[in-house]
C-alpha cells in the first residue's frame, strides 16, 4: 500500500542575478561592413553569444564566430580577435584554435578550415568562463592579413545589422541560487527535483533545459507517476527525452515510458529531461507530481484519483480550473512492443533500393536506425557483441563499422580483423552492418585509392553472400570535386564490389563532408542498382541549408542515407542542439531515410554516446549513456 502522502509544494527557483541575466543575453553583431571596417564584398562575419549560464560563481558563455564567404574569391587565411572580461578562460572550443593573452582571445583556423572557399562558411565555437559576463567591447576579424573591426574602439561606423539585446537586460538582484531546484521532501522519503541544466535566450523567448530527478527512498515501490509543470506566459515545449510529453494550455505533462514507470525502493530516475520556453523570464515553475494516482499540488490541495483495480480511494475536490482527470489513473505509456518477433535481419532480410527508399525482402519500405563506432583503431573495445546488443535492445537495427582510411588516423590492413569481428557480432545479433571506409583527413578518396581497392576486394569477397552487409565506400570526401574525383572513384570501387557482391547496398560519399547531395543529384551514377548517397549532418551546425540540399536531391530522385550524424556541432563536440536534431529526425522519418548516429565510445566529447565516466564496454543501461546517448537511445526506443 502506498503510504498516504501529505500536501506537497514544489517551486523551482531560478536565479535572477544580474550576472546571470547578462550571461544569457544573446548578442548578435552582424556587420556587412561599412566605413573603415568594410569587409570585402560578399563576405560577412559575426560574433554571437548563443548561450550562457552560471555555475559556482563563474559565468559561462558560448560564443559562435562565423565567417561567410559569398564572394567569388577564396579566403586563404582568417583569424578572430575578441576582448574578453578579465580572467577569462577557454573551457572548450571547436573548429578552430583559441588562445587568450591578456584579455584578448585570438582564434586561428585548423588545417582543414583555413581556406574559406567561395560559397562556404566557417563556424568556430567556444565556451568561455569568467567572473564577469560577456559584453562585446572589441571584436575583429583578420582576413588574408587585413583586419576588419566588427565592434568596439570607435572604429565601427554603422549600427550592427543584427539585434543586440545585451543592453535590454534587466538588472534584478540575486535572490536564489542559480540552479536550485527541488521540492520539499515528501513525508515517506520520496523526493523529486527539477534542475535547470541550461538556459539561454533566443529572439524574445527564454529557454530552459530541465532535468527531472525522482528519488525513492521510501519503503514502497512507485508503480506509476506523472508530472505537470506550468509554464507561465506564452510557453512552448520544444524537446524532451526518455518520457512522453504533452503540452496543453500552459501545462506540460510528463509521463514515463514503460521502463521508467516503476521506481523501486532506493532507486531513482534521473535521465528525463526537456527543453521549454516562455516569452517571460521565469523565476519559478510550479509543478505537481502524481504518484500512483494521487496528485500532490502546489496549492496544498490533494487530489486523490480513483485507482483502477480496487478503486477504493475517494476522490477529493479537484481544482476548478484543472482538467478533470477522469478515470484518472495517470496515463499509461504505450509499451514499446516490438512489432514482430525475430531479429531485424530475420524479419527484413536482404535490402534493396527502390526509388529513394530502402525496401526489405518483401518489398516494403524499411528504415535503418543505429549507431556508428568511433574509429575502430582507436576504440576497438566497443567492437563487441554486448555493446551492439545493448543498442539493439534500445531499438537499433544497424551498426556502422568505421575504418579510417588514412594511415595518420590508424589505418592498417591488420585492422581488417576489427571489421571481421564487427560483422560477425552484428550477424549473430541479426543486425545490419555498414562497412565504412572512413575518408576524412585524406579528403580526396583517390588519395588512398589503392588501399580502398584492396579493402573492398577483400570485404566483398568475404561478404558476398551475407544479407546484412552494406558497403560505404568514402565517408566524407572534402576539398575535391564530385565530377572529377569522387564519381570516377565511386564507379571504380562499385565495379570492384560488384565483381563479388552483385546486389548489396553501396553508399557513396558526397562532396563537402557528404553534404552536397543536391550537386550529386544533378549528375548521379548511372547503370547501377542499389546505390545510395551519404548525407551527413551535425545538428548544432547544419540546419535548413543542408535540409534544403537534401530536399532538392530527393526531388531529383536521389536515394539518401544518413550514415553519420550528430546532435552536436560538426567538430563532434560543443553543445547539443536537440531542437534542430528533432527537426532532422522528423525530416528523415517522413522521407523514410535511414540514420546512424556518431559515435559508440566514451571519449570526452559530446558526440560520444557512452558517458565518459562509464568504463563498461557493453551491457549498457541508460545510466551509462551520455546526454547524447540518452537522447538517441530514446529516439530509437520510441520507434522500436
Ligand atoms: C571525429 C571524432 C573525434 C576525432 C575526429 C578526427 O568524433 O573524436 O578526433 O573525428 O578524427 C565527421 C567525421 C567523423 C568525426 C565527426 C566529428 O566523419 O570522423 O569524428 N565528424 O567531428 N564528419 C563531420 C563530423
XYZ file of C-alpha atoms and ligand atoms in Angstrom:
665
model
C 0.000 0.000 0.000
C 1.245 3.435 -0.752
C 1.603 5.470 2.347
C -0.738 8.403 2.399
C 1.353 11.399 1.395
C 0.752 14.892 2.560
C 0.403 18.017 0.604
C 3.308 18.888 -1.477
C 4.779 22.009 -2.864
C 7.434 22.311 -5.461
C 8.661 25.588 -6.707
C 11.654 25.596 -8.910
C 13.547 28.721 -8.249
C 15.625 30.218 -10.949
C 18.471 32.594 -10.485
C 17.786 36.168 -11.310
C 21.158 37.627 -10.515
C 22.261 40.374 -12.804
C 25.395 38.480 -13.526
C 23.391 35.547 -14.761
C 20.972 37.520 -16.775
C 23.648 39.351 -18.635
C 25.184 35.940 -19.067
C 22.175 34.700 -21.009
C 21.747 37.763 -23.103
C 22.296 36.953 -26.704
C 24.306 39.466 -28.560
C 24.448 39.352 -32.279
C 26.636 41.722 -34.145
C 26.485 41.187 -37.835
C 28.428 43.641 -39.895
C 28.056 43.634 -43.577
C 30.773 46.205 -43.459
C 30.909 49.939 -43.844
C 33.249 52.881 -43.360
C 36.745 51.951 -42.381
C 35.677 48.446 -41.460
C 34.115 47.446 -44.752
C 34.505 43.763 -45.293
C 35.193 42.561 -48.818
C 32.079 42.381 -50.980
C 30.056 39.250 -50.307
C 31.833 38.495 -47.036
C 30.170 38.739 -43.654
C 31.425 37.967 -40.199
C 29.667 37.720 -36.887
C 30.259 37.057 -33.233
C 27.171 35.742 -31.471
C 26.611 34.671 -27.936
C 24.448 31.579 -28.322
C 24.184 30.519 -24.736
C 25.080 31.452 -21.209
C 24.786 30.034 -17.732
C 26.246 30.408 -14.321
C 27.799 27.803 -12.106
C 29.643 28.166 -8.802
C 30.005 31.904 -9.187
C 31.525 31.664 -12.663
C 29.804 32.862 -15.807
C 29.934 30.540 -18.735
C 29.105 31.736 -22.171
C 29.117 30.098 -25.504
C 30.242 32.166 -28.464
C 29.796 31.341 -32.099
C 32.041 33.024 -34.629
C 31.097 32.823 -38.255
C 32.639 33.983 -41.491
C 30.525 33.587 -44.602
C 32.183 33.851 -47.960
C 29.689 34.545 -50.732
C 32.297 36.386 -52.765
C 33.882 34.976 -55.885
C 37.310 34.571 -54.247
C 38.531 32.077 -51.671
C 39.690 33.470 -48.347
C 43.061 31.892 -47.671
C 43.512 32.718 -44.026
C 41.427 34.046 -41.180
C 41.700 34.955 -37.544
C 39.367 36.424 -34.921
C 40.383 38.824 -32.142
C 37.951 39.393 -29.336
C 38.354 41.129 -25.996
C 37.006 39.212 -23.038
C 36.402 40.146 -19.416
C 39.343 39.871 -17.022
C 40.474 36.399 -16.133
C 38.526 34.685 -18.900
C 39.428 31.081 -19.650
C 38.584 28.828 -22.560
C 36.782 25.748 -21.324
C 36.292 24.173 -24.645
C 36.485 25.157 -28.269
C 35.914 23.530 -31.623
C 36.581 24.039 -35.311
C 39.476 26.380 -34.605
C 42.191 27.043 -32.063
C 41.556 29.713 -29.477
C 44.172 31.202 -27.164
C 43.975 34.022 -24.648
C 46.693 36.553 -23.949
C 45.791 39.301 -21.508
C 42.161 39.949 -22.289
C 42.385 39.096 -25.933
C 41.042 35.895 -27.432
C 42.721 35.028 -30.710
C 41.189 32.302 -32.811
C 43.200 30.670 -35.551
C 41.899 28.094 -38.033
C 42.670 24.416 -38.041
C 44.310 22.961 -41.116
C 41.090 21.809 -42.666
C 39.198 25.109 -42.426
C 41.994 27.562 -43.113
C 40.669 28.284 -46.567
C 37.103 29.527 -46.764
C 36.065 28.575 -50.225
C 33.623 30.592 -52.288
C 30.069 29.952 -51.076
C 31.232 28.377 -47.870
C 31.349 29.428 -44.293
C 33.330 28.546 -41.234
C 31.873 28.414 -37.771
C 34.079 28.372 -34.693
C 32.586 27.802 -31.262
C 33.874 28.120 -27.750
C 32.767 28.080 -24.159
C 34.433 30.705 -22.023
C 34.253 31.193 -18.312
C 34.980 34.300 -16.273
C 33.701 36.143 -13.257
C 32.003 38.682 -15.463
C 29.509 38.060 -18.225
C 30.466 38.808 -21.778
C 29.677 42.166 -23.310
C 31.071 42.978 -26.705
C 33.850 45.571 -26.429
C 36.189 44.704 -29.257
C 35.533 42.134 -31.956
C 37.630 41.962 -35.095
C 38.345 39.557 -37.873
C 41.530 39.290 -39.921
C 41.076 38.021 -43.461
C 44.124 37.362 -45.622
C 46.202 39.551 -43.316
C 43.830 42.525 -43.214
C 41.980 43.449 -40.032
C 38.303 44.414 -40.045
C 36.919 45.725 -36.775
C 33.424 44.450 -36.179
C 32.772 46.158 -32.922
C 34.431 48.459 -30.462
C 37.002 51.180 -30.004
C 35.022 53.606 -32.123
C 36.097 52.022 -35.325
C 32.658 50.869 -36.328
C 30.869 53.459 -38.342
C 27.388 51.975 -38.568
C 24.998 50.183 -36.309
C 25.065 46.425 -36.402
C 22.548 44.865 -38.734
C 21.688 42.217 -36.179
C 19.835 42.770 -32.939
C 21.910 43.390 -29.923
C 19.848 42.599 -26.893
C 22.611 42.932 -24.377
C 21.625 46.359 -23.188
C 17.982 45.409 -22.711
C 18.831 43.064 -19.951
C 17.079 43.611 -16.643
C 19.114 44.143 -13.573
C 17.423 42.433 -10.693
C 19.322 41.389 -7.658
C 20.057 37.815 -6.966
C 17.512 36.050 -4.844
C 18.198 32.379 -5.220
C 20.962 30.039 -6.075
C 21.089 29.667 -9.824
C 20.470 26.018 -10.306
C 18.425 25.475 -7.232
C 15.642 23.017 -7.563
C 13.867 20.521 -5.512
C 10.616 20.399 -3.709
C 10.185 19.525 -0.096
C 10.879 16.013 0.849
C 7.727 14.001 0.718
C 6.919 12.509 4.062
C 7.659 8.984 3.073
C 11.105 9.652 1.632
C 10.053 10.256 -1.923
C 11.548 13.420 -3.424
C 11.648 14.950 -6.797
C 13.512 17.871 -8.224
C 13.695 19.797 -11.421
C 17.189 21.005 -12.116
C 17.810 23.755 -14.579
C 20.713 22.351 -16.541
C 20.839 25.009 -19.207
C 19.229 28.262 -20.147
C 19.507 30.726 -22.945
C 17.616 33.407 -24.730
C 16.690 33.327 -28.366
C 14.638 36.003 -30.078
C 12.083 37.087 -27.497
C 11.940 33.764 -25.723
C 13.667 32.377 -22.683
C 14.649 28.729 -22.909
C 15.173 26.382 -20.002
C 16.573 22.918 -20.149
C 15.441 20.856 -17.197
C 16.318 17.543 -15.723
C 13.784 15.649 -13.659
C 15.025 13.542 -10.770
C 12.678 11.368 -8.743
C 14.347 9.691 -5.825
C 12.521 6.948 -3.986
C 13.899 6.463 -0.502
C 10.521 5.415 0.803
C 9.756 1.843 1.703
C 7.267 1.383 -1.129
C 7.747 0.964 -4.840
C 6.332 3.722 -7.006
C 4.325 1.921 -9.666
C 3.466 4.867 -11.830
C 3.933 8.585 -11.822
C 3.396 11.674 -13.893
C 4.407 15.289 -13.597
C 2.704 18.553 -14.546
C 4.706 21.728 -14.951
C 3.092 25.078 -15.507
C 4.859 27.308 -17.970
C 3.992 30.947 -17.339
C 3.379 33.402 -20.167
C 3.315 32.267 -23.754
C 5.098 28.995 -23.360
C 6.185 26.193 -25.561
C 7.710 22.781 -25.304
C 10.498 22.156 -27.777
C 12.078 18.867 -26.886
C 12.025 16.081 -24.335
C 13.695 12.753 -23.873
C 13.170 9.481 -22.024
C 9.450 10.138 -21.371
C 6.190 11.068 -23.108
C 5.226 14.713 -23.235
C 2.028 16.590 -23.929
C 1.754 20.319 -23.758
C -1.677 21.904 -23.421
C -2.939 25.193 -22.057
C 0.352 26.138 -20.500
C 0.857 22.811 -18.773
C 3.467 20.297 -19.765
C 2.512 16.794 -18.730
C 5.301 14.245 -18.472
C 4.511 10.543 -18.285
C 7.038 7.747 -18.179
C 7.897 5.126 -20.707
C 7.375 1.549 -19.688
C 10.912 1.102 -18.466
C 10.944 4.075 -16.099
C 7.369 3.872 -14.875
C 8.154 1.957 -11.760
C 10.710 3.245 -9.284
C 11.740 0.651 -6.802
C 12.804 1.358 -3.254
C 16.182 3.078 -3.005
C 16.410 3.854 -6.666
C 15.945 6.994 -8.644
C 15.385 8.115 -12.181
C 17.430 10.987 -13.459
C 17.610 10.554 -17.192
C 14.498 12.505 -18.071
C 14.993 15.939 -19.472
C 13.251 18.518 -21.581
C 13.512 21.985 -23.026
C 10.734 24.526 -22.548
C 10.481 28.203 -23.262
C 8.417 31.188 -22.327
C 8.122 34.723 -23.613
C 8.620 35.773 -19.999
C 11.683 35.245 -17.971
C 10.618 32.635 -15.440
C 11.544 32.894 -11.782
C 9.858 29.742 -10.690
C 7.915 26.947 -12.270
C 5.094 25.358 -10.374
C 4.836 21.659 -10.710
C 2.841 18.777 -9.332
C 3.741 15.138 -9.141
C 1.144 12.416 -9.392
C 2.226 9.209 -7.728
C 0.145 6.083 -8.082
C -2.979 8.059 -8.732
C -2.501 10.778 -6.107
C -1.627 14.237 -7.180
C 0.476 16.468 -4.957
C -0.088 20.037 -5.817
C 1.410 23.354 -5.039
C -1.862 24.767 -3.725
C -1.911 22.403 -0.827
C -4.868 20.504 -2.113
C -4.515 16.837 -2.558
C -6.456 15.406 -5.394
C -6.832 11.750 -4.999
C -7.656 9.811 -8.029
C -9.566 6.616 -8.214
C -7.209 3.812 -8.721
C -8.048 1.266 -11.321
C -8.088 -2.142 -9.819
C -9.577 -1.830 -6.362
C -10.869 1.672 -6.981
C -11.483 2.327 -3.338
C -9.806 5.655 -2.869
C -12.080 8.618 -2.543
C -11.714 11.436 -4.996
C -11.358 14.675 -3.180
C -12.146 18.027 -4.654
C -10.309 18.950 -7.737
C -9.379 22.490 -8.582
C -11.993 24.107 -10.778
C -9.629 25.077 -13.498
C -7.922 21.781 -13.548
C -8.641 19.420 -16.386
C -10.729 16.619 -14.957
C -8.595 13.628 -14.567
C -11.299 11.129 -15.330
C -10.795 7.882 -14.674
C -7.540 9.219 -13.560
C -5.002 6.605 -13.455
C -2.037 8.513 -14.792
C -1.960 7.672 -18.479
C -0.010 4.560 -19.109
C 2.702 4.975 -21.666
C 2.200 2.772 -24.664
C 4.533 -0.121 -24.117
C 7.418 -0.283 -26.514
C 6.426 -3.542 -28.104
C 8.453 -4.945 -30.932
C 6.134 -5.261 -33.919
C 7.383 -8.712 -34.741
C 9.480 -11.275 -33.065
C 12.803 -12.219 -34.512
C 15.755 -10.036 -35.274
C 15.767 -7.185 -37.786
C 17.601 -9.295 -40.361
C 15.325 -12.307 -39.763
C 12.309 -10.087 -40.339
C 13.530 -7.948 -43.196
C 16.258 -9.961 -44.919
C 18.086 -8.682 -47.936
C 17.555 -4.983 -48.539
C 17.470 -3.128 -51.821
C 16.788 0.367 -53.100
C 13.535 1.363 -54.780
C 13.054 4.989 -55.782
C 14.623 6.977 -52.959
C 13.881 4.346 -50.301
C 15.278 1.173 -48.877
C 12.838 -1.735 -49.189
C 13.058 -5.062 -47.376
C 12.853 -8.616 -48.710
C 9.061 -8.243 -49.042
C 9.343 -5.018 -50.988
C 8.093 -2.967 -48.012
C 9.702 0.366 -47.201
C 12.250 -0.056 -44.447
C 14.358 2.318 -42.388
C 17.678 1.507 -40.756
C 18.492 3.264 -37.491
C 21.544 2.708 -35.414
C 24.962 3.725 -34.230
C 28.429 4.086 -35.675
C 31.581 3.014 -33.935
C 34.263 5.634 -33.474
C 37.444 4.898 -35.445
C 37.863 1.158 -34.864
C 41.612 1.508 -34.479
C 41.136 3.995 -31.639
C 38.226 2.465 -29.786
C 38.365 -1.264 -30.593
C 36.977 -2.105 -27.157
C 33.450 -1.163 -28.265
C 33.640 -3.543 -31.223
C 31.986 -6.332 -29.264
C 28.750 -8.258 -29.167
C 27.492 -6.940 -25.832
C 27.943 -3.352 -26.946
C 25.959 -3.917 -30.132
C 23.352 -5.978 -28.271
C 22.626 -3.082 -25.893
C 21.937 -0.807 -28.824
C 19.767 -3.452 -30.430
C 17.802 -3.546 -27.178
C 17.374 0.224 -27.277
C 15.998 -0.217 -30.813
C 18.926 -0.100 -33.254
C 18.891 -2.410 -36.246
C 22.237 -1.413 -37.752
C 25.813 -0.754 -36.661
C 28.361 1.069 -38.737
C 31.963 -0.064 -38.536
C 34.193 2.944 -39.151
C 37.643 2.171 -40.522
C 39.630 5.375 -41.018
C 41.389 5.147 -44.379
C 44.220 7.493 -43.508
C 47.416 5.988 -42.106
C 47.665 9.045 -39.855
C 44.343 8.034 -38.360
C 45.349 4.474 -37.650
C 44.734 2.677 -40.933
C 46.493 -0.624 -41.357
C 45.441 -3.835 -43.095
C 45.975 -5.589 -39.789
C 42.817 -3.782 -38.633
C 40.697 -5.722 -41.129
C 40.163 -8.128 -38.276
C 38.182 -5.433 -36.450
C 35.740 -5.318 -39.364
C 35.525 -9.132 -39.499
C 34.737 -9.214 -35.786
C 32.174 -6.428 -36.038
C 30.343 -8.061 -38.938
C 30.317 -11.346 -37.011
C 28.743 -9.769 -33.928
C 26.148 -7.912 -35.970
C 25.326 -11.087 -37.875
C 24.923 -13.120 -34.687
C 22.546 -10.438 -33.391
C 20.558 -10.221 -36.629
C 21.617 -6.613 -37.183
C 22.713 -4.936 -40.389
C 26.364 -3.864 -40.641
C 27.819 -0.996 -42.655
C 31.462 -1.369 -43.611
C 32.652 2.223 -43.698
C 35.826 3.332 -45.500
C 36.227 6.441 -43.423
C 37.766 9.110 -45.619
C 38.253 12.292 -43.597
C 41.684 13.899 -43.240
C 42.700 12.318 -46.535
C 39.993 14.418 -48.248
C 40.045 13.108 -51.777
C 39.131 9.398 -51.913
C 41.704 8.939 -54.657
C 44.485 9.743 -52.168
C 44.333 6.234 -50.738
C 42.536 4.550 -53.611
C 44.943 1.623 -53.835
C 44.143 0.776 -50.209
C 40.422 1.185 -50.904
C 40.620 -1.226 -53.819
C 42.324 -3.829 -51.685
C 39.894 -3.255 -48.831
C 36.712 -3.596 -50.885
C 38.071 -6.546 -52.887
C 38.689 -8.360 -49.631
C 35.443 -7.367 -47.926
C 33.134 -8.017 -50.865
C 34.696 -11.452 -51.467
C 34.142 -12.345 -47.844
C 30.600 -10.985 -47.520
C 29.164 -11.635 -50.993
C 26.573 -13.998 -49.538
C 25.632 -12.010 -46.465
C 22.180 -10.426 -46.448
C 23.093 -7.897 -43.790
C 26.220 -6.191 -45.136
C 26.229 -2.704 -46.656
C 29.341 -1.034 -48.082
C 30.083 2.652 -47.586
C 32.924 3.498 -49.893
C 34.054 7.002 -48.842
C 32.747 8.543 -45.646
C 33.277 12.256 -46.238
C 35.182 13.451 -49.270
C 36.272 17.058 -48.872
C 38.317 19.528 -50.839
C 37.670 17.669 -54.080
C 35.054 17.552 -56.794
C 32.169 15.218 -57.484
C 32.535 15.155 -61.237
C 36.305 14.850 -61.411
C 37.270 12.945 -58.293
C 34.523 11.287 -56.279
C 32.305 9.977 -59.041
C 35.135 8.307 -61.003
C 36.456 6.804 -57.746
C 32.983 5.525 -56.862
C 32.453 3.962 -60.268
C 35.717 2.029 -59.945
C 35.041 0.839 -56.405
C 31.475 -0.141 -57.275
C 32.884 -2.327 -60.084
C 35.269 -3.957 -57.626
C 32.481 -4.732 -55.177
C 30.068 -5.889 -57.872
C 32.630 -8.384 -59.171
C 31.897 -10.311 -55.958
C 28.712 -8.991 -54.429
C 26.073 -8.353 -57.077
C 23.408 -6.577 -55.154
C 24.348 -5.314 -51.675
C 23.544 -1.683 -50.986
C 26.518 0.605 -51.593
C 26.614 4.081 -50.031
C 28.630 6.690 -51.907
C 30.032 9.734 -50.084
C 29.282 13.191 -51.452
C 31.306 16.417 -51.656
C 31.932 18.777 -48.714
C 31.895 16.149 -45.961
C 28.873 14.414 -47.509
C 26.661 17.461 -47.653
C 26.368 18.396 -51.336
C 23.781 15.821 -52.295
C 21.982 18.421 -54.411
C 25.011 18.701 -56.651
C 25.280 14.913 -56.935
C 21.586 14.612 -57.796
C 22.285 16.577 -60.964
C 24.857 14.028 -62.108
C 24.311 10.724 -60.306
C 25.966 7.395 -61.072
C 24.017 5.588 -63.763
C 23.699 1.988 -64.911
C 23.912 0.564 -61.371
C 21.325 -0.540 -58.865
C 21.190 -0.392 -55.079
C 23.346 2.709 -54.860
C 22.630 5.305 -52.189
C 24.328 8.576 -51.353
C 25.633 9.752 -47.993
C 24.099 12.786 -46.348
C 25.809 13.790 -43.107
C 24.828 16.469 -40.630
C 25.668 17.726 -37.159
C 22.551 19.411 -35.874
C 24.208 22.265 -33.990
C 25.960 23.298 -37.223
C 23.855 22.072 -40.128
C 20.243 23.067 -40.311
C 17.836 24.258 -43.004
C 20.602 24.899 -45.531
C 21.565 21.224 -45.607
C 17.948 20.026 -45.319
C 17.231 22.116 -48.408
C 20.033 20.343 -50.239
C 18.549 17.020 -49.145
C 15.096 18.054 -50.337
C 16.488 19.065 -53.727
C 18.266 15.716 -54.004
C 15.090 13.817 -53.081
C 13.095 15.841 -55.589
C 15.633 14.774 -58.182
C 15.163 11.136 -57.145
C 18.474 10.607 -55.327
C 18.325 7.874 -52.624
C 19.895 9.272 -49.441
C 21.358 7.507 -46.443
C 22.368 9.426 -43.305
C 25.233 7.096 -42.499
C 26.540 9.566 -39.902
C 25.046 12.403 -37.904
C 25.358 14.063 -34.524
C 23.203 16.267 -32.353
C 26.209 18.464 -31.516
C 28.313 20.558 -33.841
C 30.499 19.418 -36.705
C 33.558 19.021 -34.509
C 31.813 16.170 -32.720
C 31.844 18.329 -29.621
C 30.226 21.537 -28.354
C 26.663 21.760 -27.140
C 23.922 19.515 -28.432
C 21.087 21.151 -30.268
C 18.211 18.789 -29.649
C 15.685 21.156 -31.179
C 17.440 21.052 -34.544
C 18.218 17.368 -34.145
C 14.493 16.702 -33.680
C 13.701 18.652 -36.817
C 16.193 16.475 -38.637
C 14.736 13.251 -37.269
C 11.218 14.297 -38.344
C 12.533 15.143 -41.790
C 14.301 11.781 -42.086
C 11.365 9.795 -40.736
C 8.917 11.470 -43.043
C 11.133 10.687 -46.039
C 11.982 7.154 -44.889
C 15.685 7.988 -44.762
C 17.888 5.724 -42.640
C 20.160 7.213 -39.988
C 23.196 6.251 -37.959
C 24.461 8.275 -35.014
C 28.136 9.016 -34.333
C 29.739 7.584 -32.059
C 29.957 4.467 -29.902
C 32.702 5.408 -27.475
C 33.166 7.092 -24.125
C 35.570 9.727 -25.446
C 35.193 13.042 -23.611
C 33.341 14.713 -26.465
C 29.655 15.498 -26.845
C 29.056 13.115 -29.730
C 30.245 10.085 -27.737
C 27.175 8.064 -26.818
C 28.666 6.481 -23.723
C 29.264 8.624 -20.678
C 32.969 9.422 -20.283
C 32.788 8.224 -16.685
C 31.495 4.808 -17.752
C 34.177 2.187 -18.231
C 31.867 -0.619 -19.298
C 32.209 -1.720 -22.908
C 28.867 -3.476 -23.219
C 25.547 -4.268 -21.497
C 24.824 -0.579 -21.288
C 21.833 0.758 -19.445
C 20.555 4.280 -19.940
C 22.555 5.431 -16.946
C 25.767 4.504 -18.736
C 24.997 6.835 -21.593
C 25.995 10.436 -22.172
C 23.403 13.164 -22.733
C 23.641 12.393 -26.467
C 23.384 8.677 -25.834
C 20.258 9.032 -23.726
C 18.621 11.261 -26.267
C 19.363 8.960 -29.165
C 18.512 5.765 -27.257
C 15.157 7.365 -26.613
C 14.687 8.149 -30.308
C 15.391 4.504 -31.095
C 13.160 3.149 -28.359
C 10.237 5.304 -29.442
C 10.494 3.830 -32.930
C 11.220 0.251 -31.984
C 35.665 12.970 -35.061
C 35.724 12.289 -33.725
C 36.874 12.835 -32.934
C 38.138 12.710 -33.755
C 37.942 13.409 -35.101
C 39.141 13.291 -36.019
O 34.496 12.457 -33.064
O 36.995 12.151 -31.708
O 39.186 13.325 -33.056
O 36.850 12.831 -35.762
O 39.306 12.012 -36.480
C 32.769 13.765 -39.125
C 33.619 12.575 -39.324
C 33.979 11.944 -38.013
C 34.262 12.994 -36.972
C 32.953 13.736 -36.713
C 33.051 14.795 -35.634
O 33.053 11.632 -40.202
O 35.103 11.127 -38.219
O 34.656 12.345 -35.799
N 32.516 14.340 -37.952
O 33.988 15.761 -35.997
N 32.172 14.458 -40.056
C 31.553 15.507 -39.505
C 31.753 15.445 -38.135
